[in-house]
């Protein structure tokens, strides 16, 4: 069924079903032995259908990154190793897919997934996660065919960015009981990703959740207005929406 699975760059009902079954094995706890086969199957899947992950819509790549990263914090070391190897393979295949230019899509989706996992409080086991990052870095450094390319330094840059997000999160944990300080930290993270709309949106969403939890509804609304303006500006630059973020001036001069 290869041609059906690849129609519309993998964005079709059949691919969704096949991919969702693969993903279900990661979402629902499996035995260590079963997981070995699941990871092997996913490696084959990525190699067989790269365009579905790296060219079509972003949702397959995003969903996979989220679930793999969750496995990177597993208490079982073999699962962590397998997950790190799979994440590395995803980056490497993305790099090869762009004719060795960049793996920007996977890079972005990993950072977004880390941000979401933190927001969903699903990123426990910090030291275990650091171990996984170390494994990924080691893969990049010892991958001979990649030595002469920009790939190892891009991987290093990605793991550095993830650590920055994790450090900011650790600070957030310290200020859990101080909502204003917490929001300040969230805001500085959102600002540091001003050039990456998807990540800025992720952190603004996360800020809004905290505001709602604290009963600060006008502040939450302000976050959502910013998200809407961000999307509007993005669409405006793609020539899909006439007025961009200026449309929101009437609501708040902040925009």
XYZ file of N, CA and C in Angstrom, residues 152-240:
267
model
N 26.762 17.523 13.315
C 27.111 17.399 14.738
C 26.942 18.699 15.522
N 27.332 19.824 14.894
C 27.204 21.095 15.631
C 25.737 21.508 15.771
N 24.898 21.141 14.784
C 23.458 21.442 14.900
C 22.825 20.626 16.029
N 23.282 19.367 16.155
C 22.766 18.514 17.231
C 23.166 19.113 18.577
N 24.409 19.571 18.661
C 24.914 20.174 19.897
C 24.093 21.413 20.257
N 23.797 22.222 19.229
C 23.007 23.433 19.440
C 21.618 23.079 19.971
N 21.025 22.026 19.405
C 19.694 21.604 19.841
C 19.716 21.174 21.308
N 20.694 20.322 21.679
C 20.728 19.840 23.071
C 20.987 21.008 24.034
N 21.759 22.011 23.559
C 22.016 23.193 24.393
C 20.720 23.970 24.629
N 19.946 24.112 23.565
C 18.665 24.834 23.685
C 17.720 24.111 24.637
N 17.714 22.775 24.525
C 16.838 21.996 25.415
C 17.250 22.224 26.870
N 18.563 22.239 27.111
C 19.051 22.455 28.490
C 18.639 23.829 29.014
N 18.664 24.836 28.122
C 18.244 26.191 28.528
C 16.789 26.167 28.981
N 15.944 25.491 28.182
C 14.526 25.392 28.533
C 14.367 24.662 29.869
N 15.147 23.591 30.060
C 15.053 22.818 31.304
C 15.497 23.641 32.511
N 16.556 24.458 32.328
C 17.035 25.290 33.431
C 15.982 26.322 33.819
N 15.388 26.934 32.791
C 14.333 27.922 33.059
C 13.188 27.257 33.810
N 12.914 25.994 33.447
C 11.824 25.261 34.092
C 12.162 24.955 35.543
N 13.425 24.610 35.784
C 13.842 24.339 37.166
C 13.626 25.585 38.020
N 13.946 26.748 37.426
C 13.716 28.003 38.159
C 12.223 28.195 38.410
N 11.416 27.814 37.397
C 9.964 27.948 37.556
C 9.473 27.097 38.721
N 10.023 25.902 38.829
C 9.650 24.995 39.927
C 9.900 25.675 41.277
N 11.067 26.363 41.375
C 11.410 27.051 42.627
C 10.379 28.124 42.960
N 9.853 28.768 41.927
C 8.942 29.895 42.156
C 7.473 29.495 41.974
N 7.212 28.203 42.157
C 5.849 27.702 41.955
C 4.818 28.477 42.777
N 5.219 28.841 44.002
C 4.261 29.507 44.908
C 4.234 31.024 44.676
N 5.051 31.487 43.753
C 5.119 32.923 43.480
C 4.651 33.174 42.048
N 3.326 33.276 41.843
C 2.784 33.323 40.477
C 3.387 34.419 39.607
N 3.701 35.586 40.225
C 4.214 36.677 39.395
C 5.612 36.372 38.847
N 6.457 35.816 39.711
C 7.811 35.443 39.295
C 7.738 34.349 38.216
N 6.814 33.407 38.428
C 6.625 32.296 37.493
C 6.249 32.821 36.110
N 5.311 33.758 36.088
C 4.864 34.332 34.817
C 5.997 35.111 34.152
N 6.794 35.806 34.960
C 7.950 36.536 34.417
C 8.898 35.605 33.683
N 9.160 34.440 34.297
C 10.053 33.459 33.681
C 9.455 32.931 32.373
N 8.140 32.645 32.422
C 7.445 32.157 31.224
C 7.541 33.202 30.112
N 7.368 34.470 30.529
C 7.372 35.555 29.551
C 8.750 35.686 28.897
N 9.799 35.554 29.717
C 11.144 35.693 29.130
C 11.435 34.533 28.176
N 10.879 33.347 28.491
C 11.042 32.216 27.562
C 10.307 32.492 26.254
N 9.080 33.003 26.373
C 8.297 33.320 25.163
C 9.041 34.355 24.328
N 9.652 35.341 25.022
C 10.375 36.392 24.306
C 11.626 35.856 23.615
N 12.298 34.899 24.272
C 13.532 34.367 23.681
C 13.242 33.599 22.391
N 11.958 33.240 22.190
C 11.603 32.533 20.951
C 10.795 33.421 20.014
N 11.041 34.728 20.115
C 10.292 35.668 19.264
C 10.440 35.339 17.783
N 11.594 34.767 17.408
C 11.819 34.503 15.983
C 11.236 33.157 15.549
N 10.679 32.401 16.499
C 10.105 31.091 16.174
C 8.636 31.072 16.600
N 7.739 31.441 15.675
C 6.329 31.609 16.050
C 5.737 30.406 16.796
N 6.071 29.169 16.325
C 5.461 27.989 16.973
C 5.813 27.916 18.452
N 7.083 28.218 18.782
C 7.514 28.119 20.174
C 6.970 29.264 21.010
N 6.943 30.440 20.402
C 6.367 31.581 21.131
C 4.919 31.251 21.494
N 4.203 30.680 20.543
C 2.803 30.297 20.793
C 2.715 29.264 21.923
N 3.621 28.269 21.899
C 3.611 27.229 22.940
C 3.744 27.846 24.328
N 4.689 28.793 24.477
C 4.908 29.391 25.800
C 3.806 30.363 26.187
N 3.223 31.062 25.208
C 2.092 31.944 25.525
C 0.891 31.120 25.982
N 0.672 29.958 25.326
C -0.407 29.051 25.752
C -0.178 28.596 27.184
N 1.063 28.248 27.468
C 1.430 27.758 28.788
C 1.222 28.852 29.844
N 1.563 30.119 29.477
C 1.330 31.258 30.378
C -0.153 31.434 30.657
N -0.930 31.307 29.588
C -2.384 31.480 29.731
C -2.949 30.455 30.719
N -2.450 29.208 30.630
C -2.928 28.146 31.539
C -2.679 28.536 32.999
N -1.478 29.093 33.271
C -1.149 29.482 34.649
C -2.066 30.611 35.116
N -2.289 31.589 34.223
C -3.187 32.701 34.573
C -4.596 32.194 34.913
N -5.086 31.265 34.094
C -6.444 30.725 34.330
C -6.480 30.024 35.686
N -5.408 29.245 35.970
C -5.326 28.517 37.241
C -5.365 29.482 38.425
N -4.741 30.661 38.245
C -4.712 31.656 39.323
C -5.939 32.567 39.333
N -6.850 32.317 38.369
C -8.062 33.144 38.297
C -7.813 34.515 37.676
N -6.653 34.700 37.018
C -6.353 35.980 36.363
C -6.827 35.929 34.907
N -8.133 36.116 34.730
C -8.708 35.847 33.406
C -8.379 36.912 32.368
N -8.259 38.182 32.797
C -7.936 39.215 31.780
C -6.510 39.006 31.276
N -5.597 38.571 32.178
C -4.212 38.299 31.757
C -4.175 37.110 30.793
N -4.988 36.084 31.107
C -5.054 34.908 30.223
C -5.574 35.337 28.851
N -6.598 36.192 28.862
C -7.176 36.671 27.599
C -6.106 37.413 26.792
N -5.276 38.198 27.489
C -4.210 38.942 26.813
C -3.234 37.982 26.116
N -2.912 36.862 26.801
C -2.027 35.861 26.183
C -2.656 35.321 24.900
N -3.962 35.029 24.970
C -4.634 34.457 23.797
C -4.749 35.476 22.665
N -4.921 36.760 23.012
C -4.957 37.799 21.980
C -3.593 37.850 21.277
N -2.526 37.726 22.075
C -1.174 37.712 21.494
C -0.987 36.523 20.557
N -1.503 35.362 20.976
C -1.409 34.166 20.126
C -2.151 34.409 18.814
N -3.356 34.963 18.921
C -4.167 35.223 17.722
C -3.453 36.216 16.796
N -2.847 37.250 17.392
C -2.143 38.262 16.594
C -0.916 37.654 15.905
N -0.267 36.752 16.629
C 0.916 36.069 16.082
C 0.531 35.247 14.849
N -0.577 34.518 14.981
C -1.066 33.693 13.864
C -1.478 34.604 12.702
N -2.163 35.712 13.042
C -2.617 36.642 12.001
C -1.435 37.218 11.227
N -0.365 37.595 11.958
C 0.826 38.167 11.317
C 1.505 37.134 10.423
N 1.539 35.909 10.904
C 2.132 34.813 10.137
C 1.364 34.605 8.824
N 0.019 34.592 8.933
C -0.828 34.420 7.741
C -0.682 35.617 6.796
N -0.538 36.811 7.385
C -0.378 38.032 6.588
C 0.889 37.929 5.737
N 1.984 37.419 6.340
C 3.243 37.298 5.607
C 3.168 36.226 4.529
N 2.231 35.278 4.713
C 2.033 34.259 3.675
C 0.990 34.723 2.660
N 0.567 35.985 2.805
C -0.445 36.598 1.933
C -1.796 35.864 1.997
N -2.146 35.393 3.199
C -3.419 34.674 3.362
C -4.414 35.465 4.215
